[in-house]
Amino acid sequence: MRSNQCPKCQSSMTEGFILTERSSMPTLLSWSRGTPRKGWWGVKSGEGKPIEISTWRCQRCGFLENYARS
């Protein structure tokens, strides 16, 4: 279990998410097991089902911390 305290400055952190663009559509970042492989249409996904990433941001210093909960 994570703490809501920033590991850099000990201020409080807020949960959020990071969007990326895929085919002109906003998409949540995800984590995949393995190494990326280039394919005809970009990068092929890794092994298994991708896991969405949640991100925590420090309100004071802006530090970001990512988690991939299964």
PDB file with one MODEL, atoms N, CA, C and O in Angstrom:
MODEL        1
ATOM      1  N   MET A   1       0.840  -1.178   0.000  1.00  0.00           N
ATOM      2  CA  MET A   1       0.000   0.000   0.000  1.00  0.00           C
ATOM      3  C   MET A   1       0.888   1.245   0.000  1.00  0.00           C
ATOM      4  O   MET A   1       1.885   1.293   0.721  1.00  0.00           O
ATOM      5  N   ARG A   2       0.544   2.223  -0.779  1.00  0.00           N
ATOM      6  CA  ARG A   2       1.354   3.431  -0.897  1.00  0.00           C
ATOM      7  C   ARG A   2       0.899   4.486   0.114  1.00  0.00           C
ATOM      8  O   ARG A   2      -0.228   4.452   0.609  1.00  0.00           O
ATOM      9  N   SER A   3       1.783   5.401   0.400  1.00  0.00           N
ATOM     10  CA  SER A   3       1.501   6.520   1.292  1.00  0.00           C
ATOM     11  C   SER A   3       1.085   7.713   0.437  1.00  0.00           C
ATOM     12  O   SER A   3       1.512   7.828  -0.712  1.00  0.00           O
ATOM     13  N   ASN A   4       0.263   8.594   0.982  1.00  0.00           N
ATOM     14  CA  ASN A   4      -0.121   9.808   0.257  1.00  0.00           C
ATOM     15  C   ASN A   4       0.879  10.924   0.493  1.00  0.00           C
ATOM     16  O   ASN A   4       0.574  12.093   0.258  1.00  0.00           O
ATOM     17  N   GLN A   5       2.076  10.573   0.959  1.00  0.00           N
ATOM     18  CA  GLN A   5       3.121  11.555   1.246  1.00  0.00           C
ATOM     19  C   GLN A   5       4.218  11.464   0.192  1.00  0.00           C
ATOM     20  O   GLN A   5       4.668  10.370  -0.148  1.00  0.00           O
ATOM     21  N   CYS A   6       4.645  12.611  -0.324  1.00  0.00           N
ATOM     22  CA  CYS A   6       5.692  12.676  -1.343  1.00  0.00           C
ATOM     23  C   CYS A   6       7.020  12.170  -0.776  1.00  0.00           C
ATOM     24  O   CYS A   6       7.429  12.601   0.302  1.00  0.00           O
ATOM     25  N   PRO A   7       7.710  11.252  -1.494  1.00  0.00           N
ATOM     26  CA  PRO A   7       8.996  10.753  -1.015  1.00  0.00           C
ATOM     27  C   PRO A   7      10.124  11.790  -1.145  1.00  0.00           C
ATOM     28  O   PRO A   7      11.196  11.607  -0.569  1.00  0.00           O
ATOM     29  N   LYS A   8       9.891  12.861  -1.886  1.00  0.00           N
ATOM     30  CA  LYS A   8      10.915  13.897  -2.094  1.00  0.00           C
ATOM     31  C   LYS A   8      10.830  15.031  -1.068  1.00  0.00           C
ATOM     32  O   LYS A   8      11.846  15.446  -0.510  1.00  0.00           O
ATOM     33  N   CYS A   9       9.606  15.533  -0.821  1.00  0.00           N
ATOM     34  CA  CYS A   9       9.473  16.703   0.062  1.00  0.00           C
ATOM     35  C   CYS A   9       8.481  16.489   1.209  1.00  0.00           C
ATOM     36  O   CYS A   9       8.253  17.406   1.998  1.00  0.00           O
ATOM     37  N   GLN A  10       7.890  15.301   1.313  1.00  0.00           N
ATOM     38  CA  GLN A  10       6.952  14.917   2.377  1.00  0.00           C
ATOM     39  C   GLN A  10       5.641  15.710   2.369  1.00  0.00           C
ATOM     40  O   GLN A  10       4.929  15.722   3.373  1.00  0.00           O
ATOM     41  N   SER A  11       5.314  16.367   1.264  1.00  0.00           N
ATOM     42  CA  SER A  11       4.035  17.058   1.130  1.00  0.00           C
ATOM     43  C   SER A  11       2.987  16.038   0.680  1.00  0.00           C
ATOM     44  O   SER A  11       3.333  14.891   0.394  1.00  0.00           O
ATOM     45  N   SER A  12       1.713  16.434   0.613  1.00  0.00           N
ATOM     46  CA  SER A  12       0.669  15.487   0.217  1.00  0.00           C
ATOM     47  C   SER A  12       0.602  15.336  -1.304  1.00  0.00           C
ATOM     48  O   SER A  12       0.952  16.246  -2.056  1.00  0.00           O
ATOM     49  N   MET A  13       0.136  14.146  -1.735  1.00  0.00           N
ATOM     50  CA  MET A  13       0.042  13.823  -3.160  1.00  0.00           C
ATOM     51  C   MET A  13      -1.413  13.570  -3.530  1.00  0.00           C
ATOM     52  O   MET A  13      -2.211  13.148  -2.693  1.00  0.00           O
ATOM     53  N   THR A  14      -1.754  13.832  -4.799  1.00  0.00           N
ATOM     54  CA  THR A  14      -3.102  13.659  -5.318  1.00  0.00           C
ATOM     55  C   THR A  14      -3.078  12.661  -6.466  1.00  0.00           C
ATOM     56  O   THR A  14      -2.203  12.725  -7.330  1.00  0.00           O
ATOM     57  N   GLU A  15      -4.049  11.726  -6.478  1.00  0.00           N
ATOM     58  CA  GLU A  15      -4.109  10.728  -7.547  1.00  0.00           C
ATOM     59  C   GLU A  15      -4.698  11.339  -8.811  1.00  0.00           C
ATOM     60  O   GLU A  15      -5.597  12.178  -8.748  1.00  0.00           O
ATOM     61  N   GLY A  16      -4.180  10.909  -9.962  1.00  0.00           N
ATOM     62  CA  GLY A  16      -4.678  11.355 -11.260  1.00  0.00           C
ATOM     63  C   GLY A  16      -4.265  10.372 -12.336  1.00  0.00           C
ATOM     64  O   GLY A  16      -4.054   9.193 -12.050  1.00  0.00           O
ATOM     65  N   PHE A  17      -4.147  10.840 -13.568  1.00  0.00           N
ATOM     66  CA  PHE A  17      -3.760   9.971 -14.676  1.00  0.00           C
ATOM     67  C   PHE A  17      -3.075  10.797 -15.746  1.00  0.00           C
ATOM     68  O   PHE A  17      -3.199  12.021 -15.778  1.00  0.00           O
ATOM     69  N   ILE A  18      -2.342  10.106 -16.633  1.00  0.00           N
ATOM     70  CA  ILE A  18      -1.654  10.759 -17.744  1.00  0.00           C
ATOM     71  C   ILE A  18      -2.286  10.263 -19.036  1.00  0.00           C
ATOM     72  O   ILE A  18      -2.421   9.058 -19.251  1.00  0.00           O
ATOM     73  N   LEU A  19      -2.670  11.200 -19.890  1.00  0.00           N
ATOM     74  CA  LEU A  19      -3.237  10.846 -21.189  1.00  0.00           C
ATOM     75  C   LEU A  19      -2.162  10.913 -22.265  1.00  0.00           C
ATOM     76  O   LEU A  19      -1.263  11.751 -22.205  1.00  0.00           O
ATOM     77  N   THR A  20      -2.261  10.038 -23.234  1.00  0.00           N
ATOM     78  CA  THR A  20      -1.425  10.092 -24.423  1.00  0.00           C
ATOM     79  C   THR A  20      -2.378  10.046 -25.612  1.00  0.00           C
ATOM     80  O   THR A  20      -3.565   9.771 -25.435  1.00  0.00           O
ATOM     81  N   GLU A  21      -1.893  10.305 -26.794  1.00  0.00           N
ATOM     82  CA  GLU A  21      -2.764  10.304 -27.969  1.00  0.00           C
ATOM     83  C   GLU A  21      -2.445   9.111 -28.852  1.00  0.00           C
ATOM     84  O   GLU A  21      -1.284   8.854 -29.168  1.00  0.00           O
ATOM     85  N   ARG A  22      -3.479   8.387 -29.248  1.00  0.00           N
ATOM     86  CA  ARG A  22      -3.330   7.234 -30.133  1.00  0.00           C
ATOM     87  C   ARG A  22      -4.411   7.338 -31.201  1.00  0.00           C
ATOM     88  O   ARG A  22      -5.602   7.322 -30.889  1.00  0.00           O
ATOM     89  N   SER A  23      -4.003   7.441 -32.437  1.00  0.00           N
ATOM     90  CA  SER A  23      -4.941   7.618 -33.560  1.00  0.00           C
ATOM     91  C   SER A  23      -5.853   8.817 -33.321  1.00  0.00           C
ATOM     92  O   SER A  23      -7.057   8.746 -33.568  1.00  0.00           O
ATOM     93  N   SER A  24      -5.278   9.914 -32.841  1.00  0.00           N
ATOM     94  CA  SER A  24      -5.994  11.172 -32.569  1.00  0.00           C
ATOM     95  C   SER A  24      -7.039  11.049 -31.467  1.00  0.00           C
ATOM     96  O   SER A  24      -7.927  11.896 -31.365  1.00  0.00           O
ATOM     97  N   MET A  25      -6.950  10.004 -30.635  1.00  0.00           N
ATOM     98  CA  MET A  25      -7.886   9.813 -29.527  1.00  0.00           C
ATOM     99  C   MET A  25      -7.102   9.793 -28.216  1.00  0.00           C
ATOM    100  O   MET A  25      -6.067   9.131 -28.138  1.00  0.00           O
ATOM    101  N   PRO A  26      -7.571  10.508 -27.173  1.00  0.00           N
ATOM    102  CA  PRO A  26      -6.895  10.451 -25.875  1.00  0.00           C
ATOM    103  C   PRO A  26      -6.975   9.036 -25.304  1.00  0.00           C
ATOM    104  O   PRO A  26      -8.035   8.411 -25.335  1.00  0.00           O
ATOM    105  N   THR A  27      -5.860   8.534 -24.786  1.00  0.00           N
ATOM    106  CA  THR A  27      -5.774   7.177 -24.259  1.00  0.00           C
ATOM    107  C   THR A  27      -4.997   7.202 -22.948  1.00  0.00           C
ATOM    108  O   THR A  27      -4.034   7.955 -22.807  1.00  0.00           O
ATOM    109  N   LEU A  28      -5.421   6.372 -21.980  1.00  0.00           N
ATOM    110  CA  LEU A  28      -4.680   6.254 -20.728  1.00  0.00           C
ATOM    111  C   LEU A  28      -3.407   5.463 -20.959  1.00  0.00           C
ATOM    112  O   LEU A  28      -3.387   4.537 -21.770  1.00  0.00           O
ATOM    113  N   LEU A  29      -2.340   5.821 -20.252  1.00  0.00           N
ATOM    114  CA  LEU A  29      -1.095   5.058 -20.331  1.00  0.00           C
ATOM    115  C   LEU A  29      -1.306   3.680 -19.722  1.00  0.00           C
ATOM    116  O   LEU A  29      -2.120   3.514 -18.814  1.00  0.00           O
ATOM    117  N   SER A  30      -0.576   2.697 -20.221  1.00  0.00           N
ATOM    118  CA  SER A  30      -0.666   1.351 -19.662  1.00  0.00           C
ATOM    119  C   SER A  30       0.708   0.702 -19.631  1.00  0.00           C
ATOM    120  O   SER A  30       1.613   1.099 -20.366  1.00  0.00           O
ATOM    121  N   TRP A  31       0.855  -0.305 -18.767  1.00  0.00           N
ATOM    122  CA  TRP A  31       2.098  -1.059 -18.604  1.00  0.00           C
ATOM    123  C   TRP A  31       1.892  -2.437 -19.204  1.00  0.00           C
ATOM    124  O   TRP A  31       0.839  -3.049 -19.022  1.00  0.00           O
ATOM    125  N   SER A  32       2.916  -2.936 -19.936  1.00  0.00           N
ATOM    126  CA  SER A  32       2.874  -4.281 -20.514  1.00  0.00           C
ATOM    127  C   SER A  32       4.161  -5.011 -20.165  1.00  0.00           C
ATOM    128  O   SER A  32       5.237  -4.413 -20.160  1.00  0.00           O
ATOM    129  N   ARG A  33       4.053  -6.295 -19.876  1.00  0.00           N
ATOM    130  CA  ARG A  33       5.224  -7.129 -19.583  1.00  0.00           C
ATOM    131  C   ARG A  33       6.033  -7.334 -20.858  1.00  0.00           C
ATOM    132  O   ARG A  33       5.473  -7.376 -21.953  1.00  0.00           O
ATOM    133  N   GLY A  34       7.347  -7.462 -20.714  1.00  0.00           N
ATOM    134  CA  GLY A  34       8.216  -7.748 -21.856  1.00  0.00           C
ATOM    135  C   GLY A  34       8.898  -6.503 -22.401  1.00  0.00           C
ATOM    136  O   GLY A  34       8.906  -5.450 -21.763  1.00  0.00           O
ATOM    137  N   THR A  35       9.467  -6.641 -23.586  1.00  0.00           N
ATOM    138  CA  THR A  35      10.152  -5.522 -24.236  1.00  0.00           C
ATOM    139  C   THR A  35       9.355  -5.090 -25.463  1.00  0.00           C
ATOM    140  O   THR A  35       8.729  -5.926 -26.114  1.00  0.00           O
ATOM    141  N   PRO A  36       9.368  -3.791 -25.793  1.00  0.00           N
ATOM    142  CA  PRO A  36       8.618  -3.326 -26.962  1.00  0.00           C
ATOM    143  C   PRO A  36       9.235  -3.854 -28.253  1.00  0.00           C
ATOM    144  O   PRO A  36      10.456  -3.951 -28.380  1.00  0.00           O
ATOM    145  N   ARG A  37       8.366  -4.193 -29.210  1.00  0.00           N
ATOM    146  CA  ARG A  37       8.821  -4.650 -30.528  1.00  0.00           C
ATOM    147  C   ARG A  37       8.155  -3.782 -31.581  1.00  0.00           C
ATOM    148  O   ARG A  37       6.947  -3.546 -31.538  1.00  0.00           O
ATOM    149  N   LYS A  38       8.952  -3.313 -32.521  1.00  0.00           N
ATOM    150  CA  LYS A  38       8.405  -2.500 -33.605  1.00  0.00           C
ATOM    151  C   LYS A  38       7.639  -3.389 -34.568  1.00  0.00           C
ATOM    152  O   LYS A  38       8.075  -4.489 -34.908  1.00  0.00           O
ATOM    153  N   GLY A  39       6.490  -2.891 -34.998  1.00  0.00           N
ATOM    154  CA  GLY A  39       5.665  -3.586 -35.973  1.00  0.00           C
ATOM    155  C   GLY A  39       5.301  -2.642 -37.105  1.00  0.00           C
ATOM    156  O   GLY A  39       5.721  -1.485 -37.118  1.00  0.00           O
ATOM    157  N   TRP A  40       4.532  -3.129 -38.037  1.00  0.00           N
ATOM    158  CA  TRP A  40       4.121  -2.331 -39.190  1.00  0.00           C
ATOM    159  C   TRP A  40       3.358  -1.075 -38.766  1.00  0.00           C
ATOM    160  O   TRP A  40       3.557  -0.012 -39.353  1.00  0.00           O
ATOM    161  N   TRP A  41       2.494  -1.178 -37.763  1.00  0.00           N
ATOM    162  CA  TRP A  41       1.652  -0.068 -37.324  1.00  0.00           C
ATOM    163  C   TRP A  41       2.143   0.558 -36.025  1.00  0.00           C
ATOM    164  O   TRP A  41       1.337   1.125 -35.288  1.00  0.00           O
ATOM    165  N   GLY A  42       3.421   0.477 -35.722  1.00  0.00           N
ATOM    166  CA  GLY A  42       3.961   1.075 -34.497  1.00  0.00           C
ATOM    167  C   GLY A  42       4.571   0.017 -33.598  1.00  0.00           C
ATOM    168  O   GLY A  42       5.226  -0.910 -34.075  1.00  0.00           O
ATOM    169  N   VAL A  43       4.359   0.154 -32.302  1.00  0.00           N
ATOM    170  CA  VAL A  43       4.927  -0.783 -31.337  1.00  0.00           C
ATOM    171  C   VAL A  43       3.907  -1.862 -31.007  1.00  0.00           C
ATOM    172  O   VAL A  43       2.750  -1.565 -30.709  1.00  0.00           O
ATOM    173  N   LYS A  44       4.344  -3.122 -31.061  1.00  0.00           N
ATOM    174  CA  LYS A  44       3.469  -4.234 -30.694  1.00  0.00           C
ATOM    175  C   LYS A  44       3.410  -4.327 -29.178  1.00  0.00           C
ATOM    176  O   LYS A  44       4.414  -4.120 -28.496  1.00  0.00           O
ATOM    177  N   SER A  45       2.230  -4.641 -28.653  1.00  0.00           N
ATOM    178  CA  SER A  45       2.092  -4.750 -27.203  1.00  0.00           C
ATOM    179  C   SER A  45       2.828  -5.984 -26.689  1.00  0.00           C
ATOM    180  O   SER A  45       3.084  -6.933 -27.430  1.00  0.00           O
ATOM    181  N   GLY A  46       3.159  -5.944 -25.406  1.00  0.00           N
ATOM    182  CA  GLY A  46       3.921  -7.024 -24.779  1.00  0.00           C
ATOM    183  C   GLY A  46       3.063  -8.236 -24.478  1.00  0.00           C
ATOM    184  O   GLY A  46       1.985  -8.412 -25.046  1.00  0.00           O
ATOM    185  N   GLU A  47       3.556  -9.063 -23.580  1.00  0.00           N
ATOM    186  CA  GLU A  47       2.872 -10.293 -23.198  1.00  0.00           C
ATOM    187  C   GLU A  47       1.716  -9.979 -22.255  1.00  0.00           C
ATOM    188  O   GLU A  47       1.832  -9.098 -21.403  1.00  0.00           O
ATOM    189  N   GLY A  48       0.610 -10.687 -22.402  1.00  0.00           N
ATOM    190  CA  GLY A  48      -0.520 -10.525 -21.492  1.00  0.00           C
ATOM    191  C   GLY A  48      -1.308  -9.254 -21.727  1.00  0.00           C
ATOM    192  O   GLY A  48      -1.059  -8.504 -22.671  1.00  0.00           O
ATOM    193  N   LYS A  49      -2.265  -9.035 -20.843  1.00  0.00           N
ATOM    194  CA  LYS A  49      -3.148  -7.876 -20.941  1.00  0.00           C
ATOM    195  C   LYS A  49      -2.471  -6.639 -20.342  1.00  0.00           C
ATOM    196  O   LYS A  49      -1.921  -6.721 -19.244  1.00  0.00           O
ATOM    197  N   PRO A  50      -2.500  -5.492 -21.041  1.00  0.00           N
ATOM    198  CA  PRO A  50      -1.919  -4.260 -20.490  1.00  0.00           C
ATOM    199  C   PRO A  50      -2.660  -3.826 -19.215  1.00  0.00           C
ATOM    200  O   PRO A  50      -3.859  -4.068 -19.072  1.00  0.00           O
ATOM    201  N   ILE A  51      -1.938  -3.189 -18.300  1.00  0.00           N
ATOM    202  CA  ILE A  51      -2.512  -2.706 -17.044  1.00  0.00           C
ATOM    203  C   ILE A  51      -2.466  -1.178 -17.060  1.00  0.00           C
ATOM    204  O   ILE A  51      -1.412  -0.588 -17.298  1.00  0.00           O
ATOM    205  N   GLU A  52      -3.614  -0.537 -16.803  1.00  0.00           N
ATOM    206  CA  GLU A  52      -3.659   0.928 -16.776  1.00  0.00           C
ATOM    207  C   GLU A  52      -2.795   1.462 -15.639  1.00  0.00           C
ATOM    208  O   GLU A  52      -2.696   0.849 -14.576  1.00  0.00           O
ATOM    209  N   ILE A  53      -2.174   2.609 -15.879  1.00  0.00           N
ATOM    210  CA  ILE A  53      -1.280   3.234 -14.907  1.00  0.00           C
ATOM    211  C   ILE A  53      -2.000   4.395 -14.227  1.00  0.00           C
ATOM    212  O   ILE A  53      -2.574   5.255 -14.894  1.00  0.00           O
ATOM    213  N   SER A  54      -1.964   4.412 -12.888  1.00  0.00           N
ATOM    214  CA  SER A  54      -2.448   5.585 -12.151  1.00  0.00           C
ATOM    215  C   SER A  54      -1.224   6.370 -11.695  1.00  0.00           C
ATOM    216  O   SER A  54      -0.172   5.793 -11.417  1.00  0.00           O
ATOM    217  N   THR A  55      -1.367   7.670 -11.623  1.00  0.00           N
ATOM    218  CA  THR A  55      -0.243   8.547 -11.292  1.00  0.00           C
ATOM    219  C   THR A  55      -0.604   9.430 -10.107  1.00  0.00           C
ATOM    220  O   THR A  55      -1.719   9.944 -10.016  1.00  0.00           O
ATOM    221  N   TRP A  56       0.342   9.597  -9.213  1.00  0.00           N
ATOM    222  CA  TRP A  56       0.184  10.487  -8.068  1.00  0.00           C
ATOM    223  C   TRP A  56       1.115  11.681  -8.255  1.00  0.00           C
ATOM    224  O   TRP A  56       2.271  11.508  -8.640  1.00  0.00           O
ATOM    225  N   ARG A  57       0.620  12.896  -7.985  1.00  0.00           N
ATOM    226  CA  ARG A  57       1.405  14.130  -8.159  1.00  0.00           C
ATOM    227  C   ARG A  57       1.494  14.886  -6.842  1.00  0.00           C
ATOM    228  O   ARG A  57       0.493  15.091  -6.154  1.00  0.00           O
ATOM    229  N   CYS A  58       2.714  15.297  -6.506  1.00  0.00           N
ATOM    230  CA  CYS A  58       2.935  16.092  -5.297  1.00  0.00           C
ATOM    231  C   CYS A  58       2.398  17.501  -5.527  1.00  0.00           C
ATOM    232  O   CYS A  58       2.661  18.117  -6.560  1.00  0.00           O
ATOM    233  N   GLN A  59       1.644  17.999  -4.552  1.00  0.00           N
ATOM    234  CA  GLN A  59       1.064  19.337  -4.662  1.00  0.00           C
ATOM    235  C   GLN A  59       2.106  20.436  -4.476  1.00  0.00           C
ATOM    236  O   GLN A  59       1.900  21.564  -4.924  1.00  0.00           O
ATOM    237  N   ARG A  60       3.218  20.121  -3.824  1.00  0.00           N
ATOM    238  CA  ARG A  60       4.250  21.136  -3.584  1.00  0.00           C
ATOM    239  C   ARG A  60       5.322  21.131  -4.672  1.00  0.00           C
ATOM    240  O   ARG A  60       5.544  22.157  -5.315  1.00  0.00           O
ATOM    241  N   CYS A  61       5.994  19.996  -4.892  1.00  0.00           N
ATOM    242  CA  CYS A  61       7.158  19.980  -5.798  1.00  0.00           C
ATOM    243  C   CYS A  61       6.857  19.426  -7.193  1.00  0.00           C
ATOM    244  O   CYS A  61       7.698  19.532  -8.086  1.00  0.00           O
ATOM    245  N   GLY A  62       5.659  18.830  -7.398  1.00  0.00           N
ATOM    246  CA  GLY A  62       5.287  18.338  -8.723  1.00  0.00           C
ATOM    247  C   GLY A  62       5.808  16.947  -9.059  1.00  0.00           C
ATOM    248  O   GLY A  62       5.606  16.479 -10.179  1.00  0.00           O
ATOM    249  N   PHE A  63       6.473  16.269  -8.119  1.00  0.00           N
ATOM    250  CA  PHE A  63       6.988  14.916  -8.352  1.00  0.00           C
ATOM    251  C   PHE A  63       5.841  13.991  -8.751  1.00  0.00           C
ATOM    252  O   PHE A  63       4.765  14.036  -8.154  1.00  0.00           O
ATOM    253  N   LEU A  64       6.075  13.143  -9.771  1.00  0.00           N
ATOM    254  CA  LEU A  64       5.075  12.176 -10.224  1.00  0.00           C
ATOM    255  C   LEU A  64       5.519  10.766  -9.871  1.00  0.00           C
ATOM    256  O   LEU A  64       6.693  10.423 -10.014  1.00  0.00           O
ATOM    257  N   GLU A  65       4.568   9.939  -9.403  1.00  0.00           N
ATOM    258  CA  GLU A  65       4.835   8.553  -9.053  1.00  0.00           C
ATOM    259  C   GLU A  65       3.756   7.702  -9.720  1.00  0.00           C
ATOM    260  O   GLU A  65       2.564   7.939  -9.525  1.00  0.00           O
ATOM    261  N   ASN A  66       4.180   6.705 -10.514  1.00  0.00           N
ATOM    262  CA  ASN A  66       3.244   5.867 -11.271  1.00  0.00           C
ATOM    263  C   ASN A  66       3.060   4.505 -10.623  1.00  0.00           C
ATOM    264  O   ASN A  66       3.988   3.956 -10.030  1.00  0.00           O
ATOM    265  N   TYR A  67       1.831   3.955 -10.744  1.00  0.00           N
ATOM    266  CA  TYR A  67       1.507   2.622 -10.245  1.00  0.00           C
ATOM    267  C   TYR A  67       0.684   1.881 -11.283  1.00  0.00           C
ATOM    268  O   TYR A  67      -0.215   2.451 -11.902  1.00  0.00           O
ATOM    269  N   ALA A  68       1.000   0.605 -11.469  1.00  0.00           N
ATOM    270  CA  ALA A  68       0.228  -0.271 -12.361  1.00  0.00           C
ATOM    271  C   ALA A  68      -0.393  -1.348 -11.484  1.00  0.00           C
ATOM    272  O   ALA A  68       0.231  -2.373 -11.207  1.00  0.00           O
ATOM    273  N   ARG A  69      -1.613  -1.111 -11.053  1.00  0.00           N
ATOM    274  CA  ARG A  69      -2.302  -2.069 -10.178  1.00  0.00           C
ATOM    275  C   ARG A  69      -2.979  -3.126 -11.032  1.00  0.00           C
ATOM    276  O   ARG A  69      -3.621  -2.809 -12.033  1.00  0.00           O
ATOM    277  N   SER A  70      -2.836  -4.372 -10.635  1.00  0.00           N
ATOM    278  CA  SER A  70      -3.487  -5.443 -11.420  1.00  0.00           C
ATOM    279  C   SER A  70      -4.819  -5.822 -10.826  1.00  0.00           C
ATOM    280  O   SER A  70      -5.502  -6.701 -11.351  1.00  0.00           O
TER     281      SER A  70
ENDMDL
END
